[in-house]
């Protein structure tokens, strides 16, 4: 099902001079940024569940974001945020679950008790994983973040009914892939470090993820990612 997704014509990002779209007009909107990994989680979820016609993308330029977004839409002034049923909801992991529970389409969380339990463990580890790898960018890179990728390699061996974290594709894969995508590119570019070397399950997982149209359509140009991380991290060293 996911492999049949049509390529979407993406609306241009709104900057500080853009008019605010009507608020609470009955349209469900995902306020997003095309290059933000947190927002990408919800974008993948929307695509995988086939909700392109049900949830409208409202992309923002985060470097020149409209004042009305903080003042009238989402006081936290972050993305993603979902406008649905007369309210605004934020936080990417919460939104993955919210979209999965409140909209049609294939379920992203298995009913199997063992998978449910392991999924919760991985769900709660993802923030620590991100922190470890980001911190390593300011230090010695591979030496510091290697164990975090070893943890993923080990987790990917838990279930044998598929190449994903819970065997079959799930919300757990969505939680991790936007960050693994970026980390793989930057660690290769800045540290000449291949996160898949000696980690065949991680390599297979990334390969399988890249076959899922719902995810492929959300990927950022690698050159943009490298430029962004170079500015953010190498300037601090």
Short mmCIF file of N, CA and C in Angstrom, two decimals, residues 58-206:
data_model
loop_
_atom_site.label_atom_id
_atom_site.label_comp_id
_atom_site.label_asym_id
_atom_site.label_seq_id
_atom_site.Cartn_x
_atom_site.Cartn_y
_atom_site.Cartn_z
N UNK A 58 1.24 22.77 5.87
CA UNK A 58 1.49 24.21 5.93
C UNK A 58 2.96 24.37 6.33
N UNK A 59 3.85 24.41 5.33
CA UNK A 59 5.28 24.48 5.65
C UNK A 59 5.70 25.90 6.03
N UNK A 60 6.59 26.00 7.00
CA UNK A 60 7.09 27.30 7.45
C UNK A 60 8.59 27.40 7.19
N UNK A 61 9.04 28.62 6.96
CA UNK A 61 10.47 28.91 6.88
C UNK A 61 10.92 29.26 8.29
N UNK A 62 11.62 28.35 8.95
CA UNK A 62 11.96 28.54 10.36
C UNK A 62 13.00 29.63 10.57
N UNK A 63 13.77 29.95 9.52
CA UNK A 63 14.75 31.04 9.63
C UNK A 63 14.08 32.41 9.51
N UNK A 64 12.88 32.41 8.95
CA UNK A 64 12.15 33.67 8.75
C UNK A 64 10.67 33.38 8.98
N UNK A 65 10.37 32.88 10.19
CA UNK A 65 9.01 32.37 10.41
C UNK A 65 8.03 33.50 10.65
N UNK A 66 6.79 33.31 10.22
CA UNK A 66 5.77 34.35 10.38
C UNK A 66 5.43 34.59 11.85
N UNK A 67 5.26 35.86 12.21
CA UNK A 67 4.92 36.22 13.59
C UNK A 67 3.59 35.62 14.01
N UNK A 68 2.66 35.50 13.05
CA UNK A 68 1.32 35.00 13.39
C UNK A 68 1.34 33.56 13.89
N UNK A 69 2.41 32.82 13.55
CA UNK A 69 2.44 31.41 13.98
C UNK A 69 2.51 31.33 15.51
N UNK A 70 3.40 32.10 16.12
CA UNK A 70 3.52 32.10 17.58
C UNK A 70 2.33 32.82 18.23
N UNK A 71 1.91 33.91 17.64
CA UNK A 71 0.88 34.76 18.25
C UNK A 71 -0.51 34.13 18.19
N UNK A 72 -0.81 33.45 17.08
CA UNK A 72 -2.20 33.01 16.88
C UNK A 72 -2.38 31.50 16.73
N UNK A 73 -1.31 30.80 16.40
CA UNK A 73 -1.46 29.36 16.14
C UNK A 73 -0.88 28.52 17.28
N UNK A 74 0.43 28.64 17.51
CA UNK A 74 1.10 27.75 18.47
C UNK A 74 2.12 28.56 19.27
N UNK A 75 1.77 28.94 20.49
CA UNK A 75 2.65 29.81 21.30
C UNK A 75 4.05 29.24 21.52
N UNK A 76 4.21 27.90 21.45
CA UNK A 76 5.54 27.30 21.59
C UNK A 76 6.45 27.68 20.41
N UNK A 77 5.83 28.07 19.30
CA UNK A 77 6.55 28.55 18.11
C UNK A 77 7.49 27.50 17.51
N UNK A 78 7.10 26.22 17.67
CA UNK A 78 7.91 25.12 17.11
C UNK A 78 7.06 24.33 16.12
N UNK A 79 7.75 23.52 15.32
CA UNK A 79 7.05 22.55 14.49
C UNK A 79 7.50 21.16 14.94
N UNK A 80 6.65 20.18 14.75
CA UNK A 80 5.34 20.21 14.09
C UNK A 80 4.24 20.63 15.05
N UNK A 81 3.13 21.06 14.44
CA UNK A 81 1.89 21.27 15.18
C UNK A 81 0.74 20.88 14.26
N UNK A 82 -0.28 20.28 14.85
CA UNK A 82 -1.42 19.82 14.07
C UNK A 82 -2.66 20.59 14.48
N UNK A 83 -3.35 21.13 13.50
CA UNK A 83 -4.63 21.81 13.73
C UNK A 83 -5.73 20.81 13.38
N UNK A 84 -6.50 20.39 14.39
CA UNK A 84 -7.51 19.36 14.17
C UNK A 84 -8.62 19.50 15.20
N UNK A 85 -9.85 19.46 14.71
CA UNK A 85 -11.04 19.51 15.59
C UNK A 85 -11.01 20.69 16.56
N UNK A 86 -10.63 21.85 16.05
CA UNK A 86 -10.69 23.06 16.87
C UNK A 86 -9.59 23.22 17.89
N UNK A 87 -8.53 22.42 17.76
CA UNK A 87 -7.41 22.60 18.69
C UNK A 87 -6.07 22.43 17.97
N UNK A 88 -5.01 22.90 18.64
CA UNK A 88 -3.65 22.76 18.12
C UNK A 88 -2.89 21.81 19.04
N UNK A 89 -2.26 20.81 18.45
CA UNK A 89 -1.52 19.81 19.21
C UNK A 89 -0.07 19.81 18.73
N UNK A 90 0.88 19.69 19.68
CA UNK A 90 2.29 19.69 19.31
C UNK A 90 3.00 18.43 19.78
N UNK A 91 4.32 18.45 19.67
CA UNK A 91 5.23 17.36 20.06
C UNK A 91 5.15 16.19 19.07
N UNK A 92 6.26 15.95 18.40
CA UNK A 92 6.26 15.01 17.27
C UNK A 92 5.87 13.58 17.64
N UNK A 93 6.41 13.04 18.73
CA UNK A 93 6.08 11.65 19.08
C UNK A 93 4.62 11.52 19.49
N UNK A 94 4.11 12.52 20.20
CA UNK A 94 2.69 12.52 20.56
C UNK A 94 1.83 12.57 19.30
N UNK A 95 2.28 13.33 18.31
CA UNK A 95 1.49 13.50 17.09
C UNK A 95 1.50 12.24 16.23
N UNK A 96 2.60 11.50 16.23
CA UNK A 96 2.62 10.23 15.49
C UNK A 96 1.50 9.34 16.03
N UNK A 97 1.41 9.24 17.35
CA UNK A 97 0.36 8.41 17.97
C UNK A 97 -1.03 9.00 17.74
N UNK A 98 -1.13 10.32 17.80
CA UNK A 98 -2.43 10.97 17.63
C UNK A 98 -2.98 10.74 16.22
N UNK A 99 -2.12 10.94 15.22
CA UNK A 99 -2.56 10.74 13.84
C UNK A 99 -2.90 9.27 13.61
N UNK A 100 -2.11 8.38 14.19
CA UNK A 100 -2.39 6.96 14.03
C UNK A 100 -3.74 6.58 14.64
N UNK A 101 -4.07 7.17 15.78
CA UNK A 101 -5.30 6.81 16.51
C UNK A 101 -6.54 7.48 15.96
N UNK A 102 -6.39 8.67 15.40
CA UNK A 102 -7.56 9.48 15.06
C UNK A 102 -7.89 9.54 13.57
N UNK A 103 -7.09 8.86 12.76
CA UNK A 103 -7.33 8.89 11.32
C UNK A 103 -7.29 7.46 10.76
N UNK A 104 -7.90 7.31 9.59
CA UNK A 104 -7.92 6.01 8.91
C UNK A 104 -6.53 5.65 8.40
N UNK A 105 -6.42 4.43 7.88
CA UNK A 105 -5.16 3.98 7.30
C UNK A 105 -4.53 2.90 8.15
N UNK A 106 -3.47 2.27 7.63
CA UNK A 106 -2.84 1.15 8.33
C UNK A 106 -2.32 1.56 9.70
N UNK A 107 -2.54 0.71 10.70
CA UNK A 107 -2.07 1.00 12.06
C UNK A 107 -0.56 0.94 12.14
N UNK A 108 0.01 1.85 12.94
CA UNK A 108 1.46 1.92 13.06
C UNK A 108 1.99 1.30 14.35
N UNK A 109 1.10 0.74 15.14
CA UNK A 109 1.54 0.12 16.40
C UNK A 109 0.91 -1.26 16.53
N UNK A 110 1.76 -2.31 16.66
CA UNK A 110 1.25 -3.68 16.69
C UNK A 110 0.51 -4.00 17.98
N UNK A 111 -0.37 -4.98 17.91
CA UNK A 111 -1.14 -5.42 19.07
C UNK A 111 -0.40 -6.50 19.87
N UNK A 112 0.54 -7.18 19.23
CA UNK A 112 1.28 -8.24 19.89
C UNK A 112 1.93 -7.71 21.18
N UNK A 113 1.67 -8.35 22.34
CA UNK A 113 2.16 -7.83 23.63
C UNK A 113 3.67 -7.65 23.70
N UNK A 114 4.41 -8.63 23.16
CA UNK A 114 5.88 -8.55 23.22
C UNK A 114 6.39 -7.39 22.37
N UNK A 115 5.79 -7.24 21.19
CA UNK A 115 6.20 -6.13 20.32
C UNK A 115 5.80 -4.78 20.92
N UNK A 116 4.65 -4.76 21.54
CA UNK A 116 4.17 -3.53 22.19
C UNK A 116 5.15 -3.11 23.29
N UNK A 117 5.58 -4.09 24.10
CA UNK A 117 6.50 -3.82 25.20
C UNK A 117 7.85 -3.32 24.68
N UNK A 118 8.39 -4.02 23.67
CA UNK A 118 9.69 -3.63 23.12
C UNK A 118 9.59 -2.28 22.41
N UNK A 119 8.45 -2.05 21.75
CA UNK A 119 8.22 -0.77 21.09
C UNK A 119 8.27 0.39 22.07
N UNK A 120 7.70 0.19 23.26
CA UNK A 120 7.73 1.23 24.29
C UNK A 120 9.15 1.51 24.76
N UNK A 121 9.94 0.44 24.88
CA UNK A 121 11.35 0.60 25.29
C UNK A 121 12.12 1.44 24.26
N UNK A 122 11.94 1.11 22.99
CA UNK A 122 12.64 1.85 21.93
C UNK A 122 12.12 3.27 21.83
N UNK A 123 10.83 3.44 22.04
CA UNK A 123 10.20 4.77 22.01
C UNK A 123 10.81 5.67 23.08
N UNK A 124 11.05 5.09 24.25
CA UNK A 124 11.59 5.89 25.36
C UNK A 124 13.11 6.10 25.23
N UNK A 125 13.78 5.29 24.40
CA UNK A 125 15.23 5.44 24.21
C UNK A 125 15.57 6.48 23.14
N UNK A 126 14.65 6.82 22.28
CA UNK A 126 15.00 7.61 21.10
C UNK A 126 15.58 8.98 21.46
N UNK A 127 15.06 9.64 22.48
CA UNK A 127 15.60 10.95 22.86
C UNK A 127 17.04 10.84 23.35
N UNK A 128 17.33 9.78 24.10
CA UNK A 128 18.70 9.55 24.57
C UNK A 128 19.63 9.28 23.39
N UNK A 129 19.15 8.48 22.44
CA UNK A 129 19.93 8.18 21.23
C UNK A 129 20.31 9.48 20.50
N UNK A 130 19.33 10.33 20.31
CA UNK A 130 19.56 11.60 19.60
C UNK A 130 20.58 12.46 20.35
N UNK A 131 20.41 12.53 21.66
CA UNK A 131 21.31 13.35 22.49
C UNK A 131 22.75 12.84 22.42
N UNK A 132 22.93 11.53 22.51
CA UNK A 132 24.27 10.93 22.46
C UNK A 132 24.96 11.30 21.14
N UNK A 133 24.24 11.15 20.04
CA UNK A 133 24.87 11.38 18.73
C UNK A 133 25.12 12.87 18.52
N UNK A 134 24.17 13.71 18.84
CA UNK A 134 24.39 15.15 18.69
C UNK A 134 25.58 15.61 19.53
N UNK A 135 25.69 15.12 20.75
CA UNK A 135 26.80 15.49 21.63
C UNK A 135 28.13 15.05 21.03
N UNK A 136 28.14 13.89 20.38
CA UNK A 136 29.38 13.38 19.79
C UNK A 136 29.89 14.27 18.66
N UNK A 137 28.98 14.99 18.00
CA UNK A 137 29.39 15.88 16.91
C UNK A 137 30.32 16.98 17.42
N UNK A 138 30.17 17.33 18.67
CA UNK A 138 31.01 18.39 19.25
C UNK A 138 32.29 17.82 19.82
N UNK A 139 32.39 16.50 19.88
CA UNK A 139 33.56 15.85 20.46
C UNK A 139 34.28 14.98 19.45
N UNK A 140 34.42 13.70 19.81
CA UNK A 140 35.20 12.79 18.97
C UNK A 140 34.34 11.94 18.05
N UNK A 141 33.10 12.31 17.91
CA UNK A 141 32.24 11.65 16.93
C UNK A 141 32.07 10.16 17.14
N UNK A 142 32.62 9.35 16.20
CA UNK A 142 32.37 7.90 16.20
C UNK A 142 32.66 7.20 17.53
N UNK A 143 33.73 7.60 18.20
CA UNK A 143 34.11 6.95 19.45
C UNK A 143 33.01 7.10 20.50
N UNK A 144 32.35 8.25 20.49
CA UNK A 144 31.32 8.54 21.48
C UNK A 144 29.94 8.02 21.09
N UNK A 145 29.65 8.01 19.80
CA UNK A 145 28.29 7.63 19.38
C UNK A 145 28.18 6.18 18.90
N UNK A 146 29.31 5.51 18.72
CA UNK A 146 29.28 4.12 18.26
C UNK A 146 28.36 3.22 19.06
N UNK A 147 28.43 3.26 20.41
CA UNK A 147 27.56 2.40 21.21
C UNK A 147 26.07 2.64 20.97
N UNK A 148 25.68 3.86 20.64
CA UNK A 148 24.27 4.16 20.37
C UNK A 148 23.81 3.44 19.10
N UNK A 149 24.67 3.40 18.09
CA UNK A 149 24.32 2.67 16.86
C UNK A 149 24.38 1.16 17.09
N UNK A 150 25.28 0.72 17.98
CA UNK A 150 25.31 -0.71 18.35
C UNK A 150 23.98 -1.11 19.01
N UNK A 151 23.43 -0.19 19.80
CA UNK A 151 22.14 -0.45 20.47
C UNK A 151 21.04 -0.68 19.42
N UNK A 152 21.05 0.16 18.36
CA UNK A 152 20.06 -0.01 17.30
C UNK A 152 20.27 -1.34 16.56
N UNK A 153 21.52 -1.68 16.31
CA UNK A 153 21.82 -2.94 15.62
C UNK A 153 21.27 -4.12 16.42
N UNK A 154 21.49 -4.07 17.72
CA UNK A 154 20.99 -5.14 18.59
C UNK A 154 19.46 -5.18 18.59
N UNK A 155 18.84 -4.01 18.67
CA UNK A 155 17.38 -3.93 18.69
C UNK A 155 16.76 -4.49 17.41
N UNK A 156 17.44 -4.26 16.29
CA UNK A 156 16.92 -4.72 15.00
C UNK A 156 16.98 -6.25 14.86
N UNK A 157 17.66 -6.92 15.79
CA UNK A 157 17.73 -8.37 15.76
C UNK A 157 16.70 -9.04 16.66
N UNK A 158 15.87 -8.26 17.29
CA UNK A 158 14.91 -8.81 18.27
C UNK A 158 13.84 -9.68 17.61
N UNK A 159 13.26 -9.19 16.52
CA UNK A 159 12.19 -9.93 15.84
C UNK A 159 12.64 -10.34 14.43
N UNK A 160 12.28 -11.54 14.03
CA UNK A 160 12.79 -12.08 12.76
C UNK A 160 11.75 -12.10 11.65
N UNK A 161 10.59 -11.48 11.89
CA UNK A 161 9.54 -11.51 10.86
C UNK A 161 9.58 -10.28 9.95
N UNK A 162 10.72 -9.59 9.91
CA UNK A 162 10.87 -8.44 9.03
C UNK A 162 12.10 -7.65 9.43
N UNK A 163 12.52 -6.70 8.57
CA UNK A 163 13.78 -5.97 8.80
C UNK A 163 13.65 -4.73 9.70
N UNK A 164 12.43 -4.48 10.19
CA UNK A 164 12.20 -3.26 10.96
C UNK A 164 12.31 -3.53 12.47
N UNK A 165 12.23 -2.48 13.27
CA UNK A 165 12.45 -2.63 14.71
C UNK A 165 11.48 -3.63 15.36
N UNK A 166 10.24 -3.61 14.92
CA UNK A 166 9.26 -4.54 15.46
C UNK A 166 8.90 -5.61 14.43
N UNK A 167 9.85 -5.91 13.58
CA UNK A 167 9.62 -6.87 12.50
C UNK A 167 9.01 -6.18 11.30
N UNK A 168 7.74 -5.77 11.46
CA UNK A 168 7.05 -5.03 10.41
C UNK A 168 7.18 -3.53 10.67
N UNK A 169 7.02 -2.74 9.64
CA UNK A 169 7.14 -1.28 9.74
C UNK A 169 6.16 -0.74 10.79
N UNK A 170 6.65 0.19 11.62
CA UNK A 170 5.82 0.73 12.70
C UNK A 170 6.22 2.16 13.03
N UNK A 171 5.52 2.72 14.01
CA UNK A 171 5.82 4.06 14.48
C UNK A 171 7.22 4.19 15.06
N UNK A 172 7.79 3.07 15.52
CA UNK A 172 9.15 3.11 16.06
C UNK A 172 10.14 3.46 14.96
N UNK A 173 9.97 2.89 13.78
CA UNK A 173 10.85 3.22 12.65
C UNK A 173 10.72 4.70 12.30
N UNK A 174 9.51 5.21 12.37
CA UNK A 174 9.27 6.62 12.07
C UNK A 174 9.95 7.52 13.10
N UNK A 175 10.00 7.09 14.35
CA UNK A 175 10.64 7.89 15.40
C UNK A 175 12.13 8.06 15.15
N UNK A 176 12.76 7.01 14.60
CA UNK A 176 14.23 7.01 14.46
C UNK A 176 14.73 7.50 13.10
N UNK A 177 14.04 7.18 12.01
CA UNK A 177 14.64 7.36 10.69
C UNK A 177 15.02 8.80 10.35
N UNK A 178 14.25 9.84 10.73
CA UNK A 178 14.70 11.18 10.35
C UNK A 178 16.08 11.53 10.92
N UNK A 179 16.37 11.01 12.09
CA UNK A 179 17.65 11.31 12.73
C UNK A 179 18.76 10.42 12.20
N UNK A 180 18.48 9.14 12.00
CA UNK A 180 19.48 8.24 11.43
C UNK A 180 19.87 8.74 10.03
N UNK A 181 18.89 9.20 9.26
CA UNK A 181 19.15 9.76 7.93
C UNK A 181 20.20 10.86 8.01
N UNK A 182 20.01 11.79 8.94
CA UNK A 182 20.92 12.93 9.08
C UNK A 182 22.26 12.52 9.66
N UNK A 183 22.22 11.65 10.67
CA UNK A 183 23.46 11.24 11.33
C UNK A 183 24.36 10.47 10.36
N UNK A 184 23.75 9.62 9.55
CA UNK A 184 24.54 8.84 8.59
C UNK A 184 25.30 9.77 7.64
N UNK A 185 24.60 10.76 7.13
CA UNK A 185 25.20 11.69 6.16
C UNK A 185 26.30 12.52 6.82
N UNK A 186 26.01 13.09 8.00
CA UNK A 186 26.98 14.00 8.61
C UNK A 186 28.20 13.25 9.14
N UNK A 187 28.01 12.09 9.76
CA UNK A 187 29.16 11.34 10.28
C UNK A 187 30.06 10.87 9.14
N UNK A 188 29.48 10.54 8.01
CA UNK A 188 30.27 10.15 6.84
C UNK A 188 31.07 11.34 6.32
N UNK A 189 30.41 12.48 6.23
CA UNK A 189 31.03 13.68 5.66
C UNK A 189 32.09 14.28 6.60
N UNK A 190 31.74 14.44 7.87
CA UNK A 190 32.61 15.16 8.80
C UNK A 190 33.67 14.28 9.45
N UNK A 191 33.32 12.98 9.65
CA UNK A 191 34.24 12.09 10.38
C UNK A 191 34.69 10.89 9.55
N UNK A 192 34.23 10.82 8.30
CA UNK A 192 34.53 9.67 7.43
C UNK A 192 34.14 8.35 8.12
N UNK A 193 33.00 8.39 8.79
CA UNK A 193 32.54 7.24 9.59
C UNK A 193 31.26 6.67 8.98
N UNK A 194 31.30 5.38 8.69
CA UNK A 194 30.13 4.69 8.11
C UNK A 194 29.38 3.98 9.24
N UNK A 195 28.19 4.47 9.56
CA UNK A 195 27.44 3.90 10.68
C UNK A 195 26.99 2.47 10.40
N UNK A 196 26.98 2.06 9.13
CA UNK A 196 26.51 0.69 8.80
C UNK A 196 27.65 -0.33 8.77
N UNK A 197 28.90 0.13 8.85
CA UNK A 197 30.03 -0.81 8.82
C UNK A 197 29.98 -1.71 10.05
N UNK A 198 29.95 -3.01 9.83
CA UNK A 198 29.88 -3.96 10.94
C UNK A 198 28.49 -4.03 11.57
N UNK A 199 27.53 -3.37 10.95
CA UNK A 199 26.15 -3.39 11.47
C UNK A 199 25.20 -3.75 10.31
N UNK A 200 25.17 -5.00 9.92
CA UNK A 200 24.38 -5.41 8.75
C UNK A 200 22.88 -5.18 8.91
N UNK A 201 22.38 -5.33 10.12
CA UNK A 201 20.93 -5.13 10.32
C UNK A 201 20.56 -3.66 10.16
N UNK A 202 21.42 -2.77 10.64
CA UNK A 202 21.18 -1.34 10.47
C UNK A 202 21.23 -0.97 8.99
N UNK A 203 22.20 -1.55 8.27
CA UNK A 203 22.31 -1.30 6.83
C UNK A 203 21.05 -1.78 6.10
N UNK A 204 20.56 -2.97 6.46
CA UNK A 204 19.36 -3.52 5.82
C UNK A 204 18.14 -2.68 6.16
N UNK A 205 18.07 -2.20 7.40
CA UNK A 205 16.94 -1.36 7.82
C UNK A 205 16.88 -0.07 7.01
N UNK A 206 18.04 0.59 6.86
CA UNK A 206 18.08 1.84 6.09
C UNK A 206 17.69 1.57 4.63
#
